[in-house]
C-alpha positions in Angstrom: 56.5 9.5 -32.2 53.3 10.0 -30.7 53.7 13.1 -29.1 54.6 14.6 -32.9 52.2 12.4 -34.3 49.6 14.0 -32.1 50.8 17.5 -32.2 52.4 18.1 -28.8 55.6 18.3 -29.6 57.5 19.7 -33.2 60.8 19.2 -34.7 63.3 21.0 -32.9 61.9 21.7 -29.3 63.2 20.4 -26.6 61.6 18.1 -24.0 62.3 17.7 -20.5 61.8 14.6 -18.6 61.7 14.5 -15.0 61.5 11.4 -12.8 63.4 10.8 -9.3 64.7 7.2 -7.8 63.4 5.6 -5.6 60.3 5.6 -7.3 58.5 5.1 -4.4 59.6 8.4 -2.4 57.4 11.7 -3.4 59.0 15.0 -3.1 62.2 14.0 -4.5 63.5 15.0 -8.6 67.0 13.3 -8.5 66.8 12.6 -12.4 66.5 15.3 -15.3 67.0 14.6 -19.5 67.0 17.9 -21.6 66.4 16.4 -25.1 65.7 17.7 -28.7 63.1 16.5 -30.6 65.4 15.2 -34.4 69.1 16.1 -34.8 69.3 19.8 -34.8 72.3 20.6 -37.2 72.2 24.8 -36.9 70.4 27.7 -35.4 70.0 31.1 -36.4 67.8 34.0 -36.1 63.9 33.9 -37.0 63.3 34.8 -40.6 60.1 34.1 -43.0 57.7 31.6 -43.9 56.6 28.5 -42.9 58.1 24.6 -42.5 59.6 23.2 -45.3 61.7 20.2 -46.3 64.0 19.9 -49.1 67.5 19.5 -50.5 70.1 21.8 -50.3 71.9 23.4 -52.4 75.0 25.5 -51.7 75.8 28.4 -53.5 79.3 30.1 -53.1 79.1 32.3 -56.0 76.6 33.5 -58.5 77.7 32.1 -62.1 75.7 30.6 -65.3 74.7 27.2 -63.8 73.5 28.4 -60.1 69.6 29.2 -61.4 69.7 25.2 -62.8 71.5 24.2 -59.5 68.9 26.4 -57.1 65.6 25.4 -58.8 63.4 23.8 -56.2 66.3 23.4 -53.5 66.9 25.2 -50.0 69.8 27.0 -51.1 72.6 28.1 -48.3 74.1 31.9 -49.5 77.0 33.8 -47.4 75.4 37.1 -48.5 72.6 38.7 -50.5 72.9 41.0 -53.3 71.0 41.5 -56.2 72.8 39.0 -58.2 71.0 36.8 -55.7 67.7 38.1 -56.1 67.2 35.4 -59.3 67.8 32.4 -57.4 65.1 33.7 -55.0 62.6 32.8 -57.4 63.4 29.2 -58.0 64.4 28.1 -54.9 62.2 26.3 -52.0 63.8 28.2 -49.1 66.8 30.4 -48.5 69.2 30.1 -46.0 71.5 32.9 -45.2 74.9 32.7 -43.5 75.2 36.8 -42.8 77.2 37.9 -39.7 75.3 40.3 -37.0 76.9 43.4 -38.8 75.7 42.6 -42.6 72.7 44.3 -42.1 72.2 45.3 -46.2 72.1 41.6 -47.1 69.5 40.9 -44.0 67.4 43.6 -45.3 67.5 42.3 -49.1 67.3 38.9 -48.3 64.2 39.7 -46.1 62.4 42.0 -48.3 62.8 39.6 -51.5 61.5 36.3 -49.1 58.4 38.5 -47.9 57.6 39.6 -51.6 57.7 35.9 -53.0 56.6 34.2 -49.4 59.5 32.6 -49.4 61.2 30.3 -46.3 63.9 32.5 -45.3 66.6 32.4 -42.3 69.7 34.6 -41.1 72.8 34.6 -39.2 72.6 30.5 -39.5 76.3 30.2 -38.4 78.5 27.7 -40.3 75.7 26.6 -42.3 78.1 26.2 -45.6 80.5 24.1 -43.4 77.9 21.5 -41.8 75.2 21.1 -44.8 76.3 18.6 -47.6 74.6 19.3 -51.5 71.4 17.2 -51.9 71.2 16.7 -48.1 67.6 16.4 -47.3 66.7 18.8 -44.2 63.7 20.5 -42.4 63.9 23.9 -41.9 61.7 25.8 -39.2 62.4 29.8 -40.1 59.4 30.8 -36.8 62.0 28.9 -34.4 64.6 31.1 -35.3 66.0 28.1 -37.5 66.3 24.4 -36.9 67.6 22.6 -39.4 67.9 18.6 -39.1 68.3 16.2 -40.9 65.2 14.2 -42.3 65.0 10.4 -41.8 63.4 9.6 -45.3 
């Protein structure tokens, strides 16, 4: 806590910690943790924006209710058209679950996130099967996507 408190470490790196046994020998590293910092639930590619935290909200399908059920949520999309596009404006962040070879909805997605400086990440693999509606998360789109839980 106060390594994040103090700004050393961030949600979503990981820390090493090296020690050896006995304590009293120098020279020897018998004893190595690999750790991240909070429960990292998915990883993606780098998109756009900065930190946020929020609820999310998945949408499968475009229809008359998804602008009331995006509004002010980080919404999880398998692909980006521009029946999308709306939902762009009322959301916190977007998440997008593209494969490597969808490179039109990247493109959209990306373009619409820079134009409303929105919180934007791709290729997040199974993000629709591991994220629950109205599960509070952080999402980091510089790291290339950590999303984790958030302890509230």
């Amino acid at each position: 806590k106060y390594a994040m408190d103090s700004g050393f470490i961030s949600f979503g790196d990981f820390v090493v910690l090296i020690s050896s046994f006995p304590f009293d020998k120098r020279g020897i590293t018998n004893l190595m943790l690999v750790e991240s910092v909070g429960e990292v639930l998915i990883r993606g590619f780098k998109g756009h924006g900065n930190k946020v935290k929020g609820k999310i909200a998945k949408i499968i399908a475009v229809n008359g209710d998804s602008i009331s059920k995006a509004k002010d949520k980080i919404i999880v999309i398998s692909k980006c058209s521009d029946s999308y596009l709306p939902l762009f404006e009322v959301a916190k962040a977007v998440i997008l679950q593209n494969r490597d070879v969808d490179t039109i909805s990247e493109k959209l997605a990306l373009e619409q996130a820079q134009k409303l400086d929105l919180p934007l990440v791709i290729r997040a693999k199974h993000a629709t099967d591991i994220l629950l509606n109205d599960e509070t998360v952080h999402l980091d789109p510089q790291k290339g996507l950590e999303i984790g839980r958030a302890h509230v």
